[in-house]
Short mmCIF file of C-alpha atoms in Angstrom, two decimals:
data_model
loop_
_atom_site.label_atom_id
_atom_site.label_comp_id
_atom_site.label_asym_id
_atom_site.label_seq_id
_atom_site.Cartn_x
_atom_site.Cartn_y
_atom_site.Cartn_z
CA UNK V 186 43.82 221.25 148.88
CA UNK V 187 44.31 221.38 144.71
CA UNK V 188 47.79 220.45 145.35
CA UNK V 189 47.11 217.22 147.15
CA UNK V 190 44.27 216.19 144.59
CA UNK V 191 47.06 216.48 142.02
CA UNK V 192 49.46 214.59 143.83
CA UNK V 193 46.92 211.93 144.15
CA UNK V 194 46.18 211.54 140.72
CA UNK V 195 49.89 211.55 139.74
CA UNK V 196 51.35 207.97 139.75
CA UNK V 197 54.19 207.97 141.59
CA UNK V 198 57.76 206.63 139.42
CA UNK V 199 58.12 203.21 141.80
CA UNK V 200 54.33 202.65 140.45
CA UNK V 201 54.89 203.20 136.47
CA UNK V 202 58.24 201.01 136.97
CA UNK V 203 56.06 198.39 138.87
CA UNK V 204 53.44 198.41 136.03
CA UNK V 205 55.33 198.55 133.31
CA UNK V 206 57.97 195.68 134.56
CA UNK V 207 54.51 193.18 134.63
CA UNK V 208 53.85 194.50 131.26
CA UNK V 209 56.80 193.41 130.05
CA UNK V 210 56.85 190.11 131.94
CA UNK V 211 53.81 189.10 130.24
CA UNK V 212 54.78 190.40 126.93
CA UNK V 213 57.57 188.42 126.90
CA UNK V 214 56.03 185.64 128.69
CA UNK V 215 55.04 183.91 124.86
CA UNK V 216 58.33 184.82 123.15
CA UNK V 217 60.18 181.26 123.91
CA UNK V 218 57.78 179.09 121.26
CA UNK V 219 58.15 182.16 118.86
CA UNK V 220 61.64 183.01 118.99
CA UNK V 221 63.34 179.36 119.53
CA UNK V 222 66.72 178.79 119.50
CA UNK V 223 68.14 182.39 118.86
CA UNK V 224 69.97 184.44 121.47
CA UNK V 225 66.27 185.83 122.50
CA UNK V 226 64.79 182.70 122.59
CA UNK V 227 67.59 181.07 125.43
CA UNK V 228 67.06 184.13 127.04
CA UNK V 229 63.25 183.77 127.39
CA UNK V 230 63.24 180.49 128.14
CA UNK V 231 65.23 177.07 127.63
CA UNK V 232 65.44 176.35 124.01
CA UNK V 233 64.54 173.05 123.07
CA UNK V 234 67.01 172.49 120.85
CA UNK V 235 70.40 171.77 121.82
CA UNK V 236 70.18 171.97 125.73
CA UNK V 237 72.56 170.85 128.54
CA UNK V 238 70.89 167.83 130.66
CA UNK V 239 71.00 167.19 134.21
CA UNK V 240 75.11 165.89 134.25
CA UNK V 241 75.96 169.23 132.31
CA UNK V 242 76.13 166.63 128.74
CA UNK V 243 75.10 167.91 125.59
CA UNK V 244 71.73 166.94 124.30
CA UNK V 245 70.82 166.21 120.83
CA UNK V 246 67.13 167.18 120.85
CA UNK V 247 66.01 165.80 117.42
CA UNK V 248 63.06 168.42 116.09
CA UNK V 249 61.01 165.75 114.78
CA UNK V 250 61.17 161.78 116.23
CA UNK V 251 63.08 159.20 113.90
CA UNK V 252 59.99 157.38 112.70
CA UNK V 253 60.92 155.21 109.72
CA UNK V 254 60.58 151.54 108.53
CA UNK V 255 64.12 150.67 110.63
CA UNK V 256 63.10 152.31 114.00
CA UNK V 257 61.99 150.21 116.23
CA UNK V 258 61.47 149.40 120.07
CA UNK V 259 63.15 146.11 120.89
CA UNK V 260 62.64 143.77 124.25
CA UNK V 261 67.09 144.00 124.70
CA UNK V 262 66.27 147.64 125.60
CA UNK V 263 63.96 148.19 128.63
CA UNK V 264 61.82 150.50 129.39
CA UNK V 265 63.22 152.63 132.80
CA UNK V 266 60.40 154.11 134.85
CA UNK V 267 60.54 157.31 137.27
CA UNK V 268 59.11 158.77 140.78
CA UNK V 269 56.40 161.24 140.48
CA UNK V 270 58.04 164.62 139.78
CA UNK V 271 61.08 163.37 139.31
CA UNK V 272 64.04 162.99 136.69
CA UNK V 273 66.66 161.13 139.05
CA UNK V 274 67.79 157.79 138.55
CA UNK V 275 66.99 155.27 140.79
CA UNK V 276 68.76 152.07 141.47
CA UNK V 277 66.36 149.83 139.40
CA UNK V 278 66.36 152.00 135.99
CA UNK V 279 70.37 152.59 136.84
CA UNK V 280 70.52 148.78 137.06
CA UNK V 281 68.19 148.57 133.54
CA UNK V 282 70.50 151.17 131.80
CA UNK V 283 73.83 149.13 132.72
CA UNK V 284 72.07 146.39 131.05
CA UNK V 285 71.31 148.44 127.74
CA UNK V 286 74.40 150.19 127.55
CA UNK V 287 76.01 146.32 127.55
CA UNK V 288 73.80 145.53 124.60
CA UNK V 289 74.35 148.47 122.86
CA UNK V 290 78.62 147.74 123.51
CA UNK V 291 77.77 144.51 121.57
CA UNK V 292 75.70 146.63 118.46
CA UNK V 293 78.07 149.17 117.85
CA UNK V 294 76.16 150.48 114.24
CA UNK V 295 72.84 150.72 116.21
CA UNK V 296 71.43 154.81 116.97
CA UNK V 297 69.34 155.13 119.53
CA UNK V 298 66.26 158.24 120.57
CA UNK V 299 65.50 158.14 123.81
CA UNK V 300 61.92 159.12 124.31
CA UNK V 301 60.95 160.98 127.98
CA UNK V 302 57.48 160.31 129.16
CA UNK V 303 55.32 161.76 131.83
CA UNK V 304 52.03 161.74 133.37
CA UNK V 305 48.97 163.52 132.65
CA UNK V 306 49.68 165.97 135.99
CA UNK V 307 51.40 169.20 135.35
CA UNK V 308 51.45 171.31 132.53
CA UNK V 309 51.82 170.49 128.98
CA UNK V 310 55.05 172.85 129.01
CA UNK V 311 56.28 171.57 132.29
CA UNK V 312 55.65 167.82 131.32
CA UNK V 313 57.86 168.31 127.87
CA UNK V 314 60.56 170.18 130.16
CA UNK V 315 60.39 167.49 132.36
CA UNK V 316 60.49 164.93 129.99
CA UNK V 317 63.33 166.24 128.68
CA UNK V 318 64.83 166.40 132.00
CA UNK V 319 64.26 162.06 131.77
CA UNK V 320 65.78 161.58 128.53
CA UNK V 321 68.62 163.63 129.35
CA UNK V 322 69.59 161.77 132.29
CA UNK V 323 69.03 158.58 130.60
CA UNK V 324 71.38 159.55 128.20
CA UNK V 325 73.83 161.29 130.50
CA UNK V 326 74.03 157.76 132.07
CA UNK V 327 74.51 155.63 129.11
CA UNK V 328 77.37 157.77 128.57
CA UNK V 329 78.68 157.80 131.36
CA UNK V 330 78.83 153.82 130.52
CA UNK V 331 80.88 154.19 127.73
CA UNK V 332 78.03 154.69 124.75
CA UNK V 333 79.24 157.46 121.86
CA UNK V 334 77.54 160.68 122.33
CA UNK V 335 76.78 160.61 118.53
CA UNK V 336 74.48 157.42 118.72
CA UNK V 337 72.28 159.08 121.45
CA UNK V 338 69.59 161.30 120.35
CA UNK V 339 66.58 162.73 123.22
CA UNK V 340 63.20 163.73 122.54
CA UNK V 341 60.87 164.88 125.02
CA UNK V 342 56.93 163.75 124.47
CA UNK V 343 55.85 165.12 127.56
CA UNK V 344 52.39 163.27 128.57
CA UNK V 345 51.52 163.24 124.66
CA UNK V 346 51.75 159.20 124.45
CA UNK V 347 50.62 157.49 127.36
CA UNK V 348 51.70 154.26 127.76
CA UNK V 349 48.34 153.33 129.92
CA UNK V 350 45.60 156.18 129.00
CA UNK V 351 44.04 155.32 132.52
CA UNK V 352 43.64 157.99 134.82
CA UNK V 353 44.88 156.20 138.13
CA UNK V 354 48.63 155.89 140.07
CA UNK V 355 49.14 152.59 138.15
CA UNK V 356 48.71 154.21 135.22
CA UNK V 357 50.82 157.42 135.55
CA UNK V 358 53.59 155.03 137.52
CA UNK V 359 53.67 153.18 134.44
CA UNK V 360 53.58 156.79 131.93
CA UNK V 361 56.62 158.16 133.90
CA UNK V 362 59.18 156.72 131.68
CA UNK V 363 62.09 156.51 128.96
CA UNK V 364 61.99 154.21 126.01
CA UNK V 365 64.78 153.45 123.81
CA UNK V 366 63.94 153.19 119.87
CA UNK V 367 66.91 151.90 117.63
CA UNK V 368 67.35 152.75 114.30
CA UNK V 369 70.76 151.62 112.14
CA UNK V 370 72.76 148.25 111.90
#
């Protein structure tokens, strides 16, 4: 009878691995924003610097937004708009970013940031990852179209800036977005 009491009370080794693997999962679960863009930090979690989009193209995640007196939105480069959860391209922004890249063909000396927007649903982490997700595929695209890497720059704002502060579909449809901001020529 004393023997079974203490084999009761003894955890048993597939319990203290159990336990101590959901200790460390939620340890670690924080060490992404802390350790950022070392080996650690990847490992943890995608670092938000430097990442590979959707197509597999580098991205050029810019730490802080190019906000001087020469950046600017302009109407040549439209706005391209998204499905709800999504990062794909449909035919209507694909048709809008043929049209940009054109322009931008013409203004060779102009830099772009593409900004990735999303609605208020989700996450703050899982809107800037997804917003990220936007910009990358944005750029990816205009690429594709013949645009130099090295005049594309992504940022991610996640549902930070709303573009209608409304909480209805019109509003999100219109939050789910990437904007192009030029800065040079």
């Amino acid at each position: 009878m004393l023997m079974q009491k203490e084999k009761l009370m003894k955890p048993s080794r597939r319990l203290q691995f159990l336990v101590l693997l959901v200790l460390v999962a939620v340890g670690t679960s924080g060490c992404r924003g802390f350790l950022g863009n070392t080996p650690l930090g990847r490992w943890f979690g995608r670092s938000p610097f430097g990442s590979r989009g959707p197509s597999g193209v580098e991205s050029s995640v810019l730490p802080e937004p190019i906000r001087d007196k020469t950046a600017q939105e302009i109407p040549e480069l439209k706005r391209i708009y998204f499905a709800f959860d999504s990062a794909e391209l449909l035919e209507p922004a694909k048709t809008q970013l043929r049209q940009n890249a054109e322009w931008l063909k013409i203004h060779r000396n102009v830099h772009v940031q593409i900004e990735g927007h999303c609605d208020e649903r989700g996450t703050v982490e899982y809107n800037y990852a997804l917003g990220q997700k936007r910009a990358d595929a944005a750029r990816a695209f205009l690429i594709s179209e013949g645009i130099a890497p090295s005049r594309l720059h992504t940022i991610s704002y996640g549902a930070e800036r709303p573009e209608d502060p409304s909480h209805n579909e019109m509003a999100w449809a219109r939050n789910r977005r990437v904007q192009f901001l030029i800065y040079g020529e």
